[in-house]
PDB file of C-alpha atoms in Angstrom:
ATOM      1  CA  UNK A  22     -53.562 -55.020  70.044  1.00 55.00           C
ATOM      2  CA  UNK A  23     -51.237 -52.513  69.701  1.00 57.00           C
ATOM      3  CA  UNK A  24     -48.118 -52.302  72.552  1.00 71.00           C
ATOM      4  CA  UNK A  25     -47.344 -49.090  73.914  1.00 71.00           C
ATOM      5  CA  UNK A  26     -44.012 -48.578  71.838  1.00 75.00           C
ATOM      6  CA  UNK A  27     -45.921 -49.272  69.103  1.00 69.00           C
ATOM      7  CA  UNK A  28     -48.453 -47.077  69.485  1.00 67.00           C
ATOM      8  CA  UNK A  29     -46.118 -44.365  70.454  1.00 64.00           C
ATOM      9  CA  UNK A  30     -44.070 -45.191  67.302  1.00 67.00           C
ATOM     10  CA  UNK A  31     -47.650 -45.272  65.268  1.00 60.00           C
ATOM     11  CA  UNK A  32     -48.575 -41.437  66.597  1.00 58.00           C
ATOM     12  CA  UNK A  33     -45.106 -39.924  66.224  1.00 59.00           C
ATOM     13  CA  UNK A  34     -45.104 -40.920  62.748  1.00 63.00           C
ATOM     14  CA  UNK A  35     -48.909 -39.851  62.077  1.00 68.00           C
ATOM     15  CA  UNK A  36     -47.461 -36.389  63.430  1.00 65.00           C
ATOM     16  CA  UNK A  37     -44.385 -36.116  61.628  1.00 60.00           C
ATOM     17  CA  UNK A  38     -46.510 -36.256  58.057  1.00 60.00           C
ATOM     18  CA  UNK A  39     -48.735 -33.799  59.336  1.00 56.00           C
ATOM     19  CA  UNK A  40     -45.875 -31.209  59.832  1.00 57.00           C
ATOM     20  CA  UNK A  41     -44.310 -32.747  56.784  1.00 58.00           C
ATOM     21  CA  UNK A  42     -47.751 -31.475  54.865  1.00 54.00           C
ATOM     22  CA  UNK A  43     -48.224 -28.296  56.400  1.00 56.00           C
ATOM     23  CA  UNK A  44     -44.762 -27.218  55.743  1.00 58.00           C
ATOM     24  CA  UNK A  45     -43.968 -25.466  52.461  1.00 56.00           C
ATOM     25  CA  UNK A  46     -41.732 -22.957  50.788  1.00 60.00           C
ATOM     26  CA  UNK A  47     -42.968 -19.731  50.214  1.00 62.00           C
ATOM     27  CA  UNK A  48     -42.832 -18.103  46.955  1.00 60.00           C
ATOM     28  CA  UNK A  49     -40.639 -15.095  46.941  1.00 75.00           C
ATOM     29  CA  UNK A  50     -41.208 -14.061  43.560  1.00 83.00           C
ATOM     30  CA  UNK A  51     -43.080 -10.995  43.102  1.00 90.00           C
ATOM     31  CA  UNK A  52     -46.443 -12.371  41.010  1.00 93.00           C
ATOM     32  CA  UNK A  53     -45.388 -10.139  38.494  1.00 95.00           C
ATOM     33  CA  UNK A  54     -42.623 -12.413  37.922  1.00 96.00           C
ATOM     34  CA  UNK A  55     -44.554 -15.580  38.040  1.00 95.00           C
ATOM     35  CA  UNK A  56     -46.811 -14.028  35.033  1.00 97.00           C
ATOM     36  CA  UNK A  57     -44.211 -12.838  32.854  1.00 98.00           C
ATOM     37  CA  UNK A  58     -42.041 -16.383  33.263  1.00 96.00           C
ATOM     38  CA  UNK A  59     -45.274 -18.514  32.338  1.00 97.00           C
ATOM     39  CA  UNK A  60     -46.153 -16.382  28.859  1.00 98.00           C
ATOM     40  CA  UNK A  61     -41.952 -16.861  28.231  1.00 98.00           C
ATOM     41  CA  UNK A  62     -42.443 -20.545  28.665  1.00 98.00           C
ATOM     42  CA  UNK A  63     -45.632 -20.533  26.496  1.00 98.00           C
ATOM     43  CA  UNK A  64     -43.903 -18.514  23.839  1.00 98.00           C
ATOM     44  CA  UNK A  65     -40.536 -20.820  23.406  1.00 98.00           C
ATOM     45  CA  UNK A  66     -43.029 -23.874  23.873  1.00 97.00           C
ATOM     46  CA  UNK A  67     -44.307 -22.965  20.951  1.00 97.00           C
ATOM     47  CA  UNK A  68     -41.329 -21.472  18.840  1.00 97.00           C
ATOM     48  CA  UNK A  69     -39.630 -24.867  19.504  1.00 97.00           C
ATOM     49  CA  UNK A  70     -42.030 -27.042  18.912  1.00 96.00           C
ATOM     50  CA  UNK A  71     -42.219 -25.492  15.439  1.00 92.00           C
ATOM     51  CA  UNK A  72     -39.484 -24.742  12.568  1.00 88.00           C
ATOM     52  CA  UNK A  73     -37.519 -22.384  14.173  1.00 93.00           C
ATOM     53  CA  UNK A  74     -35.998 -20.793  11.246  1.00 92.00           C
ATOM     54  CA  UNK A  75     -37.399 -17.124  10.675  1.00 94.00           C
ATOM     55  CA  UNK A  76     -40.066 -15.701   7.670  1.00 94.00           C
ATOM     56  CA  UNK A  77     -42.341 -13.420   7.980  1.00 95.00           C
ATOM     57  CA  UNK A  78     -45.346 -15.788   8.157  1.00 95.00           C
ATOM     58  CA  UNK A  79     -43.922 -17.336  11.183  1.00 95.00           C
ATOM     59  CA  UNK A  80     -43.307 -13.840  13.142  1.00 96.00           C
ATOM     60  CA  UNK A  81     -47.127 -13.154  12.401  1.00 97.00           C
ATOM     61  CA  UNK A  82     -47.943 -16.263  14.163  1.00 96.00           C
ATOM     62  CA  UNK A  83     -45.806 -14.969  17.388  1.00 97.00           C
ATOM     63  CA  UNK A  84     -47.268 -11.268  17.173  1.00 97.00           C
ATOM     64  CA  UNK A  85     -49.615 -11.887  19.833  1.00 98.00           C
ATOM     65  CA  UNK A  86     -46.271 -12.789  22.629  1.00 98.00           C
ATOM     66  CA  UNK A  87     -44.336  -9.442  21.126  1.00 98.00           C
ATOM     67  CA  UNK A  88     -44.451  -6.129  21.699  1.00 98.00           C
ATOM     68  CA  UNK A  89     -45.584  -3.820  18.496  1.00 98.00           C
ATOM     69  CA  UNK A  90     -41.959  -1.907  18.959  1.00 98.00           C
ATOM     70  CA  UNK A  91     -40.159  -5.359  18.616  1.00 98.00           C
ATOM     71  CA  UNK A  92     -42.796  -6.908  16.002  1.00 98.00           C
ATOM     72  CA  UNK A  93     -41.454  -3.962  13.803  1.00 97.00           C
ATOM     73  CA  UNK A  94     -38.209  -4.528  14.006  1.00 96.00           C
ATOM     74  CA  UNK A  95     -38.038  -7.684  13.465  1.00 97.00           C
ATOM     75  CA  UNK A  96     -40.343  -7.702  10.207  1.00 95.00           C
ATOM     76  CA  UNK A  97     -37.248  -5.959   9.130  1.00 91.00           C
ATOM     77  CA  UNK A  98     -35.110  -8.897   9.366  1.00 91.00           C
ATOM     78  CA  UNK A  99     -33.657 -10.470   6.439  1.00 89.00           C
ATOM     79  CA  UNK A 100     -32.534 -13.548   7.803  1.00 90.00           C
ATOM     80  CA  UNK A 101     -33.254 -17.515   7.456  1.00 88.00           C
ATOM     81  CA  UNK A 102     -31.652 -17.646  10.984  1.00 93.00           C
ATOM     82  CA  UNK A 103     -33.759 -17.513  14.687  1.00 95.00           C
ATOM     83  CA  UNK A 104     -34.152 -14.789  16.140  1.00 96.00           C
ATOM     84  CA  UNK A 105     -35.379 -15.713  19.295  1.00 97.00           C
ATOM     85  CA  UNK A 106     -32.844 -17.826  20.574  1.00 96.00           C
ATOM     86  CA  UNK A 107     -29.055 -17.457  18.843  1.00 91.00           C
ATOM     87  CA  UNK A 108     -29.383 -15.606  15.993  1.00 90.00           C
ATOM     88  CA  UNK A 109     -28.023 -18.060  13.807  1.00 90.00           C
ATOM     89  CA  UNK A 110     -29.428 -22.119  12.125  1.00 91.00           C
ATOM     90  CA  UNK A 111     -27.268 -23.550  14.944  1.00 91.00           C
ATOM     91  CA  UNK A 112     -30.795 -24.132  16.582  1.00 94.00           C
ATOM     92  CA  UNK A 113     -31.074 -25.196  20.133  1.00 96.00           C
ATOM     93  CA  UNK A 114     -32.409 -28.187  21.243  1.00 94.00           C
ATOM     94  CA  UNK A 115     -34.389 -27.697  24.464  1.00 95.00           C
ATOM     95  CA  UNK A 116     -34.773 -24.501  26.678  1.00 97.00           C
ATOM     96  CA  UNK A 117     -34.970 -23.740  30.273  1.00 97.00           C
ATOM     97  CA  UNK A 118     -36.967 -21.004  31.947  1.00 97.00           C
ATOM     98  CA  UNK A 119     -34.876 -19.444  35.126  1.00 96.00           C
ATOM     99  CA  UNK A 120     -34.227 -16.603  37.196  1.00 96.00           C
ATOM    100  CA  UNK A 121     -36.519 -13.711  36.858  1.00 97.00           C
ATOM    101  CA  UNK A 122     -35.864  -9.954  37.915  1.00 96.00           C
ATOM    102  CA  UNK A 123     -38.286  -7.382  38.177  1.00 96.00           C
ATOM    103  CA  UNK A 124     -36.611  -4.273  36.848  1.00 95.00           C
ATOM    104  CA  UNK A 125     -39.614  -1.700  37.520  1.00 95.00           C
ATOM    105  CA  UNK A 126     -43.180  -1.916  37.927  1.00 95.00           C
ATOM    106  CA  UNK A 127     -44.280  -3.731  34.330  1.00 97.00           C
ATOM    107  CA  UNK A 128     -40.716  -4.537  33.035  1.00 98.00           C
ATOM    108  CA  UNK A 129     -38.923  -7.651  33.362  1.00 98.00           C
ATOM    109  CA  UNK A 130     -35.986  -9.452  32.861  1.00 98.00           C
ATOM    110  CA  UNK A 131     -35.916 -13.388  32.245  1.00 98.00           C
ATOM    111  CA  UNK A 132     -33.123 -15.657  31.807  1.00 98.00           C
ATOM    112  CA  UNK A 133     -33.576 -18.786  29.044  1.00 98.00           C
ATOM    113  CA  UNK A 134     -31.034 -20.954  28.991  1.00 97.00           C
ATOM    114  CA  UNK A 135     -30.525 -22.960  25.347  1.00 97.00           C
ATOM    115  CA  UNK A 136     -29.405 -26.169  25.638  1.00 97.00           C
ATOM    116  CA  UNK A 137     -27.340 -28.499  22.239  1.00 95.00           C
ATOM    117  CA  UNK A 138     -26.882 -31.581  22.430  1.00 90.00           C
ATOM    118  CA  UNK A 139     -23.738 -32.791  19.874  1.00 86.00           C
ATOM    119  CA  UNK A 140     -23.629 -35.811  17.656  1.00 85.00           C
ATOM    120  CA  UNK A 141     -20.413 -36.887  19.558  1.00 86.00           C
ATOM    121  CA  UNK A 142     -22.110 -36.919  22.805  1.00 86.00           C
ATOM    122  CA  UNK A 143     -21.584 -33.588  23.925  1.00 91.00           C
ATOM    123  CA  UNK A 144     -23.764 -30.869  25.111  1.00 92.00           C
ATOM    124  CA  UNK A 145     -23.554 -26.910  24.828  1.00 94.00           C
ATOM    125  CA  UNK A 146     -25.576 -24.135  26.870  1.00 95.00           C
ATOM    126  CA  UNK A 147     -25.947 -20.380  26.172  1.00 96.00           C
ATOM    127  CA  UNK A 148     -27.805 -18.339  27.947  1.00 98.00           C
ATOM    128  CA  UNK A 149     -30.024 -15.173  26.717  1.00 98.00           C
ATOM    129  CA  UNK A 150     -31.927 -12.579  28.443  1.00 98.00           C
ATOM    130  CA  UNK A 151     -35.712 -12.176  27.241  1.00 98.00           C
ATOM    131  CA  UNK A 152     -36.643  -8.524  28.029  1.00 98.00           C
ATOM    132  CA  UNK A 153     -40.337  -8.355  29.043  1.00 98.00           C
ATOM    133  CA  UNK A 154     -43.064  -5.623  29.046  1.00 98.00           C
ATOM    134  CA  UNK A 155     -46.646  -5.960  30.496  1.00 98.00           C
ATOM    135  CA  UNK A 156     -48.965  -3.693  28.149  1.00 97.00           C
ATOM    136  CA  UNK A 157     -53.020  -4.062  28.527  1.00 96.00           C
ATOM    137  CA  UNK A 158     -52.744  -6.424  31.014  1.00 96.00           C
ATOM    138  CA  UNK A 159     -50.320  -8.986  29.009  1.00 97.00           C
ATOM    139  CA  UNK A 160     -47.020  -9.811  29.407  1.00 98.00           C
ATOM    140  CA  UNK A 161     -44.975  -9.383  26.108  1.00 98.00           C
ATOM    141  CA  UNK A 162     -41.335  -9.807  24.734  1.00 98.00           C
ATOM    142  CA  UNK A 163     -40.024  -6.579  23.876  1.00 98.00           C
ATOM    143  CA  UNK A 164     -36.316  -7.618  23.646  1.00 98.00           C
ATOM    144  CA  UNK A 165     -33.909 -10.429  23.716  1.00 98.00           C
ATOM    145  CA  UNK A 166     -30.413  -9.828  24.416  1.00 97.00           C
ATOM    146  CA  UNK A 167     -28.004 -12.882  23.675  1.00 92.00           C
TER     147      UNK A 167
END
């Protein structure tokens, strides 16, 4: 049988995780936001989980993330280096997705940050901003500005 401290002790608990689990941080994001940083994670997922050098047959398998204005310009690119992160073979190691600013209604502006880490056991981080536009419904990378 429980004692009365105990029991006391037993219920305060029990309602301490209860307001522990019905607290929560809101999300101050606009959703726009939230959209526009997921397709920026899905698109460096993918760029750095492949070669990351550039060729033409690897910008037409990231066509459907880009805008048709910046799709153009980059076919223009004569280049072995990576566009989407430094512009140079000094390729990144890992990425982070971070703040996000909604500059008007279907334009946005998301920081990556590029992260190195050195053979003597240092690390390096740069960070870009990844311009996007939302066109048919779909988020899209119309500029990167390093």
């Amino acid at each position: 049988m429980l004692t009365s401290r105990r029991r006391n002790s037993l219920v305060l608990s029990i309602i301490f995780v209860c307001f522990q689990v019905s607290c929560s941080i809101p999300n101050l994001e606009p959703p726009e936001c939230s959209e526009a940083r997921q397709k920026v994670k899905e698109f460096y997922s993918y760029h750095f989980a492949d070669d990351m050098s550039f060729s033409i047959e690897k910008l037409e398998k990231r066509k459907n993330y880009l805008t048709e204005r910046f799709f153009e310009e980059l076919k223009g690119e004569q280049t072995q280096a990576d566009v989407f992160t430094t512009g140079d073979t000094d390729f990144p190691k890992s990425f982070s997705v971070g703040r996000c600013q909604l500059v008007e209604p279907g334009k946005a502006e998301i920081d990556v940050l590029l992260l190195w880490r050195r053979d003597n056991y240092t690390s390096e981080q740069r960070l870009i901003k990844i311009e996007m536009q939302k066109q048919n419904n779909t988020w899209l990378i119309d500029e990167i500005r390093r």
